[in-house]
Amino acid sequence: MTSKELVSVFLTGTLMICPTMPLAAQKKKQDSVARETVAKPQTEKEKRRAEEKLKKELMTPYRKWLNEDVIYIITDEEKKAFSRLATDEEREQFIEQFWLRRDPTPDSQENEYKEEHYRRIAYANERYASGIPGWKTDRGQIYITFGPPDEIESHPSGGTYERPYEEGGGTTSTYPFEKWRYRYLANVGSGTDINIEFVDKTMTGEYRMTMDPSEKDALLMVPGAGLTMMEQMGMSSKNDRFNRTDGTRLGTGNNPLPARMNQFERLQQFADLQKAPKVKFTDLEAQVNSRIMFNLLPMQARADFFPTTSTTVMTNITLQFNRKDLQFKQNGPVSQGVVNIYARITSMARRVVNVFEDVVTVDLATDLLQEGSKGSSIYQKSVPLAPGTYRLNVVAKDVVGGNMNNYEMSLVVPRMEDDKLFASSLILADVLEKVPTRSIGTGQFVIGSSKVRPRMGDNFKNSEKMGIYVKLYNFQPDEKTNKPSGTVEYEIVKTSDNSKVLEFTEDVTQIEGSASQMTIEKMLPLGNLNLAPGQYTIRLKVTDKLKNQSLTQSAQFSIT
């Protein structure tokens, strides 16, 4: 074949016969050239493959952040914008701006909105779990989105119920249900006096939000039972309930419903409750400028980790100062010591992740100052962090004395995998007690419904009680009972000779919580064990029999 013929084949795609080359070989060569030179548009199958590839890329902590952490508060526009991002760096920047837009105090270093949001997730997981994590439940969604209600009417066992007049009056029997009332919710229904009802028709602990007040009526389908006032007086029939056109099965006869129970009002409220709250703040850029000085002000620090979702861990940072190291300013009968705290959390690449500042005050009676200064003062801050390794710098200044300290430690935030048994930090506490209802989930040292104050240094006296606190996650629920199956083995060993001084086993069904999350909190009277002074190790071996998985958490303490 001449050079001109070769050029013709390459440019025109016309098959030229070469007497010295087999026809099949020429055909194969021609097809190869054609495939290289002809650009074809993507087929539908190729487009679907590309979309699947993008989805797999998003099945990372970022995807879980989108579908778990902020699922109830992210707007549709933000979702679309997030789905168009191509790199992890862009997603990191998006998440940072997402929280900045919602920061109510942009001039401060703390983001109260973000901290409150993750506190709500943690509370929902602890309070509303029922075979599924608490954040997935209807009550969890409303609590995370709108916060605690102003009033709760709870009927955890159902039973006899006197209907209010607007529901028809009369006595009936109900499934377990709750009524939540918010005095004001912006952009929800009328905005004022928002009533939300949750019903547990399956008797499993999972309450579903309903628009129909009659859904809680356990006698609805029972002829002649649970009659309303109108039905008792013969002014209407129970059969009429099933012919209503307003979306309810109330036995109110022809009496009009109150305006707030109008079918369109109820439908509008139900739809508004599913929407993400409107963003009140515009995009902001944050800068952190800090000048860190240091001197001598002795301080102890520790960090404990409690996952709220698979992508976020509440990190409790606890600091303790000995009062003898502080100087007090006398002001009449009261003497006061003041410590200013500045803390900064950065990634290992020195990227600022969180900054907080606080003032710790210690008030002592002046005439008891010498005795009171022998104790210590403790402070705690809870910060939501993604799993990973961070650097914590804490600067503390004694305002009266002028001494300062620059304390640095690493934070290795663990990652909780959904399919594996997992445990939080094991805390040995000197205070472990339930808090009043109004204090649940808020305040220093409060984890869920308990106040857990760590014993810094883990030193106890034989006459004291030692609190044991740890959370367990991801037990496999039984398909029939929806309950976990497993054990927790407790063991205390003397470090010097490895001799056991305590050993017992507890079934996990005896522990408070559900399969997705349960809490061990016990007060151990050390005096009953007659422990000699020395170093000890407490171990908890947790076993999930259904998953055939186990883990061990341990902590050291000393008896002085």
Coordinates of C-alpha atoms in Angstrom, one line a residue:
M1 CA 0.0 0.0 0.0
T2 CA 1.4 3.4 -1.0
S3 CA 1.8 6.3 1.4
K4 CA -1.1 8.1 -0.3
E5 CA -3.3 5.1 0.2
L6 CA -2.4 5.0 3.9
V7 CA -3.3 8.6 4.3
S8 CA -6.6 8.0 2.6
V9 CA -7.4 5.2 5.0
F10 CA -6.5 7.3 8.0
L11 CA -8.5 10.4 7.0
T12 CA -11.5 9.0 5.3
G13 CA -12.0 5.7 7.1
T14 CA -12.4 3.9 3.8
L15 CA -11.1 0.3 3.8
M16 CA -8.3 -0.1 1.3
I17 CA -7.3 -3.6 0.2
C18 CA -3.5 -4.4 0.5
P19 CA -2.4 -7.4 -1.5
T20 CA 0.4 -8.2 1.0
M21 CA -1.9 -8.0 4.2
P22 CA -4.7 -10.5 5.0
L23 CA -8.2 -9.0 4.7
A24 CA -9.1 -9.8 8.4
A25 CA -6.0 -8.0 9.6
Q26 CA -6.8 -4.9 7.5
K27 CA -10.3 -4.9 8.8
K28 CA -9.1 -5.1 12.4
K29 CA -6.7 -2.3 11.9
Q30 CA -9.4 -0.1 10.2
D31 CA -11.8 -0.6 13.2
S32 CA -9.0 0.3 15.6
V33 CA -8.3 3.5 13.7
A34 CA -12.0 4.4 13.6
R35 CA -12.4 3.9 17.4
E36 CA -9.5 6.2 18.1
T37 CA -10.7 9.0 15.9
V38 CA -14.5 9.1 16.5
A39 CA -15.6 10.8 19.7
K40 CA -19.0 9.4 20.9
P41 CA -21.3 11.1 23.4
Q42 CA -21.9 9.3 26.7
T43 CA -24.6 6.7 26.7
E44 CA -27.2 6.6 29.4
K45 CA -25.4 3.6 30.9
E46 CA -22.1 5.5 31.1
K47 CA -23.9 8.5 32.7
R48 CA -25.4 6.2 35.3
R49 CA -21.9 4.7 36.0
A50 CA -20.5 8.2 36.4
E51 CA -23.3 9.1 38.8
E52 CA -22.7 5.9 40.8
K53 CA -19.0 6.8 41.0
L54 CA -19.8 10.2 42.4
K55 CA -22.2 8.7 44.9
K56 CA -19.4 6.3 46.1
E57 CA -17.1 9.2 46.5
L58 CA -19.7 10.9 48.7
M59 CA -20.2 7.8 50.8
T60 CA -17.6 9.2 53.2
P61 CA -17.9 11.2 56.4
Y62 CA -19.2 14.0 54.2
R63 CA -22.1 12.0 53.0
K64 CA -22.9 11.0 56.6
W65 CA -22.6 14.6 57.6
L66 CA -25.3 15.4 55.0
N67 CA -27.6 12.5 55.7
E68 CA -27.3 12.3 59.5
D69 CA -25.8 15.3 61.2
V70 CA -27.6 18.1 59.4
I71 CA -30.4 16.2 57.6
Y72 CA -33.1 18.2 59.4
I73 CA -31.6 21.7 59.2
I74 CA -30.0 21.9 55.8
T75 CA -32.0 23.7 53.1
D76 CA -32.8 22.3 49.7
E77 CA -30.6 24.9 48.1
E78 CA -27.6 23.9 50.3
K79 CA -28.2 20.3 49.5
K80 CA -28.0 21.0 45.7
A81 CA -24.9 23.1 46.2
F82 CA -23.2 20.4 48.3
S83 CA -24.0 17.7 45.6
R84 CA -22.2 19.8 43.0
L85 CA -18.9 19.9 45.0
A86 CA -16.1 17.8 43.4
T87 CA -13.3 17.7 46.1
D88 CA -13.1 17.0 49.8
E89 CA -11.4 20.4 50.2
E90 CA -14.5 22.1 48.7
R91 CA -16.7 20.1 51.0
E92 CA -14.7 21.1 54.1
Q93 CA -15.1 24.7 53.1
F94 CA -18.8 24.3 52.6
I95 CA -19.3 22.7 56.0
E96 CA -17.3 25.5 57.6
Q97 CA -19.4 28.2 55.9
F98 CA -22.6 26.2 56.7
W99 CA -22.0 26.6 60.4
L100 CA -20.8 30.2 60.1
R101 CA -24.0 31.2 58.4
R102 CA -25.9 30.0 61.5
D103 CA -23.6 31.4 64.2
P104 CA -25.7 33.8 66.3
T105 CA -22.7 35.6 67.7
P106 CA -20.2 35.8 64.8
D107 CA -18.0 38.2 66.7
S108 CA -17.2 35.5 69.3
Q109 CA -15.0 32.5 68.8
E110 CA -17.8 30.0 69.9
N111 CA -20.6 28.8 67.6
E112 CA -23.5 28.3 70.0
Y113 CA -25.8 27.1 67.3
K114 CA -23.5 24.2 66.3
E115 CA -22.8 23.2 70.0
E116 CA -26.6 23.3 70.8
H117 CA -27.3 21.3 67.6
Y118 CA -25.0 18.4 68.6
R119 CA -26.2 18.5 72.2
R120 CA -29.8 18.0 70.9
I121 CA -28.6 15.0 68.7
A122 CA -26.9 13.5 71.8
Y123 CA -30.0 14.0 73.9
A124 CA -32.3 12.6 71.2
N125 CA -30.1 9.5 70.8
E126 CA -30.3 8.9 74.6
R127 CA -33.9 9.7 75.1
Y128 CA -35.8 8.6 72.0
A129 CA -34.0 5.5 70.7
S130 CA -36.4 2.6 70.0
G131 CA -34.8 0.0 67.8
I132 CA -33.5 2.8 65.7
P133 CA -31.2 5.7 66.8
G134 CA -33.1 8.5 68.5
W135 CA -32.2 11.1 65.9
K136 CA -34.1 9.1 63.3
T137 CA -37.4 9.1 65.2
D138 CA -40.2 11.7 64.8
R139 CA -39.6 13.0 68.3
G140 CA -35.9 13.2 67.7
Q141 CA -36.5 15.1 64.5
I142 CA -38.7 17.7 66.1
Y143 CA -36.4 18.0 69.2
I144 CA -33.3 18.5 67.0
T145 CA -34.9 21.0 64.7
F146 CA -36.9 23.1 67.3
G147 CA -35.4 22.3 70.7
P148 CA -37.2 21.2 73.8
P149 CA -40.9 22.0 73.9
D150 CA -42.4 24.5 76.4
E151 CA -44.8 21.8 77.7
I152 CA -45.0 18.0 77.4
E153 CA -48.1 16.0 78.3
S154 CA -46.9 12.4 78.5
H155 CA -49.0 9.2 78.7
P156 CA -46.2 6.5 78.5
S157 CA -48.6 3.7 79.3
G158 CA -51.8 4.9 77.5
G159 CA -54.8 3.7 79.3
T160 CA -57.9 5.6 80.4
Y161 CA -58.2 9.1 78.8
E162 CA -60.7 11.9 79.2
R163 CA -61.0 13.5 75.8
P164 CA -61.0 17.3 75.7
Y165 CA -64.1 19.0 74.3
E166 CA -62.6 19.7 70.9
E167 CA -62.0 15.9 70.4
G168 CA -65.5 15.1 71.3
G169 CA -65.3 14.5 75.1
G170 CA -66.1 11.2 76.7
T171 CA -63.8 8.5 78.1
T172 CA -61.7 6.1 76.0
S173 CA -58.6 4.0 76.2
T174 CA -55.5 5.1 74.3
Y175 CA -52.1 3.9 73.1
P176 CA -49.1 5.5 74.6
F177 CA -48.8 9.1 73.4
E178 CA -47.3 12.5 74.0
K179 CA -48.4 16.0 73.3
W180 CA -45.8 18.7 72.8
R181 CA -46.6 22.4 72.9
Y182 CA -44.4 25.2 71.7
R183 CA -45.6 28.7 72.5
Y184 CA -43.9 30.1 69.4
L185 CA -42.2 28.6 66.3
A186 CA -41.3 30.9 63.5
N187 CA -42.5 29.8 60.0
V188 CA -44.6 26.9 61.4
G189 CA -48.3 27.1 60.9
S190 CA -49.7 30.2 62.7
G191 CA -46.5 30.6 64.6
T192 CA -48.1 30.5 68.0
D193 CA -49.4 27.8 70.2
I194 CA -48.0 24.9 68.2
N195 CA -49.3 21.5 69.4
I196 CA -47.7 18.3 68.1
E197 CA -49.0 14.8 69.0
F198 CA -46.9 11.6 68.9
V199 CA -48.5 8.2 69.2
D200 CA -47.0 4.8 69.8
K201 CA -49.6 2.5 68.1
T202 CA -47.2 -0.4 67.9
M203 CA -46.4 -0.3 71.7
T204 CA -42.6 -0.6 70.8
G205 CA -41.5 2.8 72.1
E206 CA -41.4 4.4 68.7
Y207 CA -43.8 7.4 68.7
R208 CA -45.0 8.7 65.3
M209 CA -46.1 12.2 64.7
T210 CA -49.8 12.4 63.6
M211 CA -52.2 14.9 62.2
D212 CA -55.2 13.0 63.5
P213 CA -56.0 13.4 67.2
S214 CA -58.1 10.2 67.1
E215 CA -55.1 8.1 66.1
K216 CA -54.3 7.5 69.7
D217 CA -57.8 6.0 70.4
A218 CA -57.2 2.3 71.1
L219 CA -61.0 1.7 71.0
L220 CA -61.6 3.4 67.6
M221 CA -62.3 0.1 65.9
V222 CA -64.3 -1.4 68.8
P223 CA -68.1 -1.1 68.2
G224 CA -69.9 0.7 71.0
A225 CA -66.7 1.4 73.1
G226 CA -65.0 4.7 73.9
L227 CA -68.0 6.8 72.8
T228 CA -67.8 10.6 72.7
M229 CA -70.4 12.8 74.3
M230 CA -72.3 13.3 71.0
E231 CA -72.4 9.5 70.5
Q232 CA -73.6 8.9 74.0
M233 CA -76.4 11.3 73.6
G234 CA -77.4 9.7 70.3
M235 CA -76.7 12.9 68.3
S236 CA -74.2 11.0 66.2
S237 CA -73.1 7.4 65.4
K238 CA -69.6 6.0 65.8
N239 CA -69.9 4.9 62.2
D240 CA -69.9 8.6 61.3
R241 CA -66.3 8.9 62.3
F242 CA -65.3 6.9 59.2
N243 CA -67.2 9.1 56.8
R244 CA -65.5 12.4 57.7
T245 CA -63.7 14.3 55.0
D246 CA -61.3 16.4 57.1
G247 CA -58.7 13.7 57.6
T248 CA -59.7 12.7 61.2
R249 CA -61.9 10.1 62.8
L250 CA -63.2 12.3 65.6
G251 CA -66.6 11.7 67.1
T252 CA -67.7 15.4 67.2
G253 CA -70.7 15.0 65.0
N254 CA -71.6 18.1 63.1
N255 CA -69.9 20.4 65.6
P256 CA -67.2 22.6 63.9
L257 CA -63.6 22.0 65.0
P258 CA -61.5 24.9 66.4
A259 CA -59.7 27.0 63.9
R260 CA -56.3 25.5 64.8
M261 CA -57.7 22.0 64.1
N262 CA -58.9 22.9 60.6
Q263 CA -57.7 20.3 58.1
F264 CA -55.7 22.8 56.1
E265 CA -54.1 24.3 59.2
R266 CA -53.1 20.8 60.4
L267 CA -51.7 19.9 57.0
Q268 CA -49.8 23.2 56.8
Q269 CA -48.3 22.7 60.2
F270 CA -47.4 19.1 59.5
A271 CA -45.6 20.2 56.3
D272 CA -43.8 23.2 58.0
L273 CA -42.5 20.9 60.7
Q274 CA -40.7 18.8 58.0
K275 CA -38.9 21.9 56.6
A276 CA -35.4 23.0 57.5
P277 CA -35.5 26.2 59.6
K278 CA -34.6 29.3 57.7
V279 CA -31.1 30.6 57.9
K280 CA -31.0 33.8 59.8
F281 CA -27.4 34.8 59.3
T282 CA -25.5 35.6 56.1
D283 CA -22.2 34.2 55.0
L284 CA -19.3 35.2 57.2
E285 CA -15.5 34.8 57.2
A286 CA -13.9 33.9 60.4
Q287 CA -10.4 34.9 61.6
V288 CA -8.7 33.8 64.7
N289 CA -5.9 36.0 66.0
S290 CA -4.4 35.0 69.3
R291 CA -1.3 35.9 71.2
I292 CA -0.5 33.0 73.6
M293 CA 1.7 33.8 76.6
F294 CA 2.8 31.4 79.3
N295 CA 4.1 31.2 82.9
L296 CA 3.5 28.8 85.8
L297 CA -0.1 28.1 86.8
P298 CA -0.4 24.4 87.5
M299 CA -3.3 22.7 85.7
Q300 CA -4.6 19.2 85.0
A301 CA -6.5 18.4 81.8
R302 CA -8.3 15.4 80.3
A303 CA -10.6 14.7 77.4
D304 CA -13.4 12.2 77.1
F305 CA -15.3 11.2 74.0
F306 CA -19.0 10.4 73.4
P307 CA -20.1 9.8 69.8
T308 CA -23.4 11.4 68.8
T309 CA -23.3 10.2 65.2
S310 CA -20.8 8.3 63.2
T311 CA -19.2 11.6 62.0
T312 CA -19.4 13.7 65.2
V313 CA -18.1 13.1 68.7
M314 CA -18.9 15.2 71.7
T315 CA -15.5 15.9 73.2
N316 CA -15.6 16.8 76.9
I317 CA -12.5 18.8 77.9
T318 CA -12.0 19.0 81.7
L319 CA -9.6 21.3 83.4
Q320 CA -8.7 21.4 87.2
F321 CA -6.9 24.0 89.2
N322 CA -5.7 23.7 92.8
R323 CA -6.9 26.6 94.8
K324 CA -3.6 26.9 96.7
D325 CA -2.1 27.9 93.3
L326 CA -4.5 30.8 92.9
Q327 CA -4.5 34.2 94.5
F328 CA -7.8 35.6 95.9
K329 CA -9.0 39.2 96.1
Q330 CA -10.7 40.0 99.4
N331 CA -13.9 42.0 99.2
G332 CA -15.4 42.1 102.6
P333 CA -16.9 38.7 103.7
V334 CA -16.2 37.1 100.3
S335 CA -12.8 36.4 98.6
Q336 CA -12.7 35.7 94.9
G337 CA -10.3 34.0 92.6
V338 CA -10.6 34.4 88.8
V339 CA -9.1 32.4 86.0
N340 CA -9.5 33.4 82.4
I341 CA -9.4 30.4 80.0
Y342 CA -8.6 30.6 76.3
A343 CA -8.5 27.3 74.3
R344 CA -7.8 26.6 70.7
I345 CA -8.3 23.2 68.9
T346 CA -6.4 22.8 65.6
S347 CA -5.9 20.0 63.1
M348 CA -2.4 18.5 62.8
A349 CA -1.9 20.9 59.9
R350 CA -2.5 23.8 62.3
R351 CA -5.9 24.6 60.8
V352 CA -8.1 26.1 63.5
V353 CA -11.1 23.9 64.2
N354 CA -12.6 25.4 67.4
V355 CA -11.9 28.2 69.8
F356 CA -13.5 28.9 73.1
E357 CA -13.0 31.4 75.9
D358 CA -14.4 31.4 79.4
V359 CA -14.1 32.8 82.9
V360 CA -13.9 30.6 86.0
T361 CA -14.6 32.3 89.3
V362 CA -14.1 30.8 92.8
D363 CA -15.8 32.4 95.7
L364 CA -14.8 31.6 99.3
A365 CA -15.8 33.0 102.6
T366 CA -13.0 35.3 103.7
D367 CA -12.9 33.8 107.3
L368 CA -12.6 30.3 105.8
L369 CA -10.1 31.2 103.1
Q370 CA -7.3 29.2 104.5
E371 CA -9.3 26.0 104.8
G372 CA -11.1 26.5 101.4
S373 CA -7.9 27.1 99.5
K374 CA -6.9 23.4 100.1
G375 CA -9.5 22.2 97.6
S376 CA -9.6 22.4 93.8
S377 CA -11.9 23.9 91.2
I378 CA -12.9 22.1 88.0
Y379 CA -14.2 23.3 84.7
Q380 CA -15.6 21.5 81.6
K381 CA -16.4 22.4 78.0
S382 CA -18.1 20.1 75.5
V383 CA -17.0 20.5 71.8
P384 CA -18.4 18.6 68.8
L385 CA -15.5 17.2 66.7
A386 CA -15.2 15.0 63.7
P387 CA -13.1 11.8 64.2
G388 CA -9.4 12.5 63.7
T389 CA -6.3 13.8 65.5
Y390 CA -6.2 17.3 66.8
R391 CA -3.9 19.6 68.9
L392 CA -5.4 21.3 72.0
N393 CA -3.8 24.4 73.4
V394 CA -5.2 25.9 76.6
V395 CA -4.0 29.2 78.0
A396 CA -5.1 29.9 81.6
K397 CA -4.4 33.2 83.5
D398 CA -4.8 33.9 87.2
V399 CA -6.3 37.4 86.9
V400 CA -5.4 38.4 90.5
G401 CA -2.0 36.9 90.7
G402 CA -1.0 37.3 87.0
N403 CA 0.4 33.7 86.6
M404 CA -0.3 32.0 83.3
N405 CA 0.1 28.5 81.8
N406 CA 0.2 27.3 78.2
Y407 CA -0.9 23.6 78.2
E408 CA -0.8 21.5 75.1
M409 CA -2.2 18.0 74.5
S410 CA -3.3 15.8 71.6
L411 CA -7.0 14.9 71.1
V412 CA -7.4 11.5 69.3
V413 CA -11.1 11.5 68.5
P414 CA -12.2 7.9 67.8
R415 CA -14.5 7.0 64.8
M416 CA -17.5 4.9 65.5
E417 CA -18.3 2.4 62.8
D418 CA -22.0 1.5 62.4
D419 CA -21.5 -2.2 62.2
K420 CA -19.1 -2.6 65.1
L421 CA -19.6 -2.7 68.9
F422 CA -18.3 0.5 70.3
A423 CA -17.7 2.2 73.7
S424 CA -17.2 5.8 74.8
S425 CA -14.5 6.8 77.2
L426 CA -14.7 5.2 80.6
I427 CA -15.0 7.8 83.3
L428 CA -14.3 7.3 87.0
A429 CA -16.3 10.0 88.6
D430 CA -16.6 11.5 92.1
V431 CA -20.1 12.9 91.3
L432 CA -22.6 10.7 89.4
E433 CA -26.2 11.6 89.8
K434 CA -29.4 12.3 87.9
V435 CA -30.2 15.9 87.2
P436 CA -33.6 17.7 87.3
T437 CA -35.7 17.5 84.2
R438 CA -35.1 21.1 83.3
S439 CA -31.3 20.5 83.4
I440 CA -31.2 17.5 81.2
G441 CA -28.6 17.9 78.4
T442 CA -27.4 21.3 79.6
G443 CA -24.7 22.6 81.9
Q444 CA -21.2 21.5 82.8
F445 CA -20.6 17.8 83.5
V446 CA -24.1 16.9 82.3
I447 CA -24.2 14.0 79.8
G448 CA -27.8 13.3 78.8
S449 CA -29.8 13.0 82.1
S450 CA -26.8 12.5 84.4
K451 CA -24.2 14.8 86.0
V452 CA -20.8 13.1 85.6
R453 CA -17.9 14.9 87.1
P454 CA -14.6 13.1 86.4
R455 CA -12.1 12.6 89.3
M456 CA -9.0 14.3 88.0
G457 CA -6.0 12.2 88.7
D458 CA -8.2 9.2 89.5
N459 CA -7.2 9.3 93.2
F460 CA -9.8 8.0 95.7
K461 CA -9.9 7.4 99.4
N462 CA -11.1 4.1 100.8
S463 CA -14.1 5.8 102.4
E464 CA -15.4 7.3 99.1
K465 CA -17.7 6.0 96.4
M466 CA -16.3 5.7 92.9
G467 CA -18.6 6.4 90.0
I468 CA -18.3 4.3 86.8
Y469 CA -19.8 5.8 83.6
V470 CA -19.5 4.6 80.0
K471 CA -21.8 4.4 77.0
L472 CA -22.1 1.4 74.7
Y473 CA -23.2 1.6 71.1
N474 CA -24.3 -0.7 68.2
F475 CA -25.5 -3.9 69.9
Q476 CA -27.3 -6.2 67.4
P477 CA -31.1 -6.2 68.4
D478 CA -32.9 -9.6 68.4
E479 CA -35.3 -9.8 65.4
K480 CA -38.2 -10.8 67.5
T481 CA -37.8 -9.0 70.8
N482 CA -35.8 -6.0 69.4
K483 CA -33.5 -6.3 72.5
P484 CA -29.8 -6.9 72.6
S485 CA -28.1 -10.1 73.9
G486 CA -24.8 -9.8 75.7
T487 CA -22.9 -9.4 78.9
V488 CA -20.7 -6.9 80.7
E489 CA -17.9 -8.4 82.9
Y490 CA -16.5 -6.1 85.6
E491 CA -13.1 -6.7 87.1
I492 CA -10.8 -4.8 89.5
V493 CA -7.2 -5.9 89.6
K494 CA -4.4 -4.7 91.9
T495 CA -1.6 -3.5 89.6
S496 CA 1.4 -4.6 91.8
D497 CA 0.6 -8.4 91.8
N498 CA -2.3 -8.6 89.3
S499 CA -4.6 -10.1 92.0
K500 CA -8.4 -9.7 91.5
V501 CA -10.3 -7.9 94.2
L502 CA -13.7 -7.7 92.4
E503 CA -15.3 -9.7 89.6
F504 CA -19.0 -9.9 88.5
T505 CA -21.0 -10.2 85.3
E506 CA -24.2 -8.2 84.3
D507 CA -26.6 -9.0 81.5
V508 CA -27.0 -6.1 79.1
T509 CA -30.8 -6.3 79.3
Q510 CA -30.5 -5.0 82.8
I511 CA -28.7 -1.8 81.6
E512 CA -30.6 1.4 80.8
G513 CA -31.0 2.2 77.1
S514 CA -31.6 0.3 73.9
A515 CA -29.6 -1.8 71.5
S516 CA -28.3 1.3 69.6
Q517 CA -27.1 3.0 72.8
M518 CA -27.0 2.0 76.5
T519 CA -25.5 3.7 79.5
I520 CA -23.6 2.1 82.4
E521 CA -23.6 4.3 85.5
K522 CA -22.8 2.8 88.9
M523 CA -21.6 4.1 92.2
L524 CA -19.1 1.6 93.8
P525 CA -18.6 1.9 97.6
L526 CA -14.8 1.4 97.9
G527 CA -15.1 0.9 101.6
N528 CA -16.9 -2.4 101.0
L529 CA -13.9 -3.7 99.1
N530 CA -11.3 -2.9 101.8
L531 CA -8.8 -1.9 99.2
A532 CA -5.2 -1.4 100.5
P533 CA -3.4 1.8 99.3
G534 CA -2.0 1.3 95.9
Q535 CA -2.7 1.3 92.2
Y536 CA -5.6 -0.6 90.6
T537 CA -7.1 -1.2 87.2
I538 CA -10.8 -1.6 86.5
R539 CA -11.8 -3.4 83.3
L540 CA -15.1 -3.8 81.5
K541 CA -15.3 -6.6 79.0
V542 CA -18.4 -6.1 76.8
T543 CA -19.8 -8.9 74.6
D544 CA -22.5 -8.8 72.0
K545 CA -23.6 -12.4 71.6
L546 CA -25.6 -11.8 68.4
K547 CA -22.7 -10.1 66.6
N548 CA -20.1 -12.3 68.2
Q549 CA -18.1 -9.2 69.0
S550 CA -16.5 -8.0 72.2
L551 CA -14.4 -5.0 73.5
T552 CA -12.6 -4.0 76.6
Q553 CA -12.5 -0.6 78.3
S554 CA -10.2 0.0 81.2
A555 CA -9.1 2.8 83.6
Q556 CA -6.5 3.1 86.4
F557 CA -7.1 4.5 89.8
S558 CA -5.3 4.7 93.1
I559 CA -6.3 4.4 96.7
T560 CA -4.6 6.8 99.0

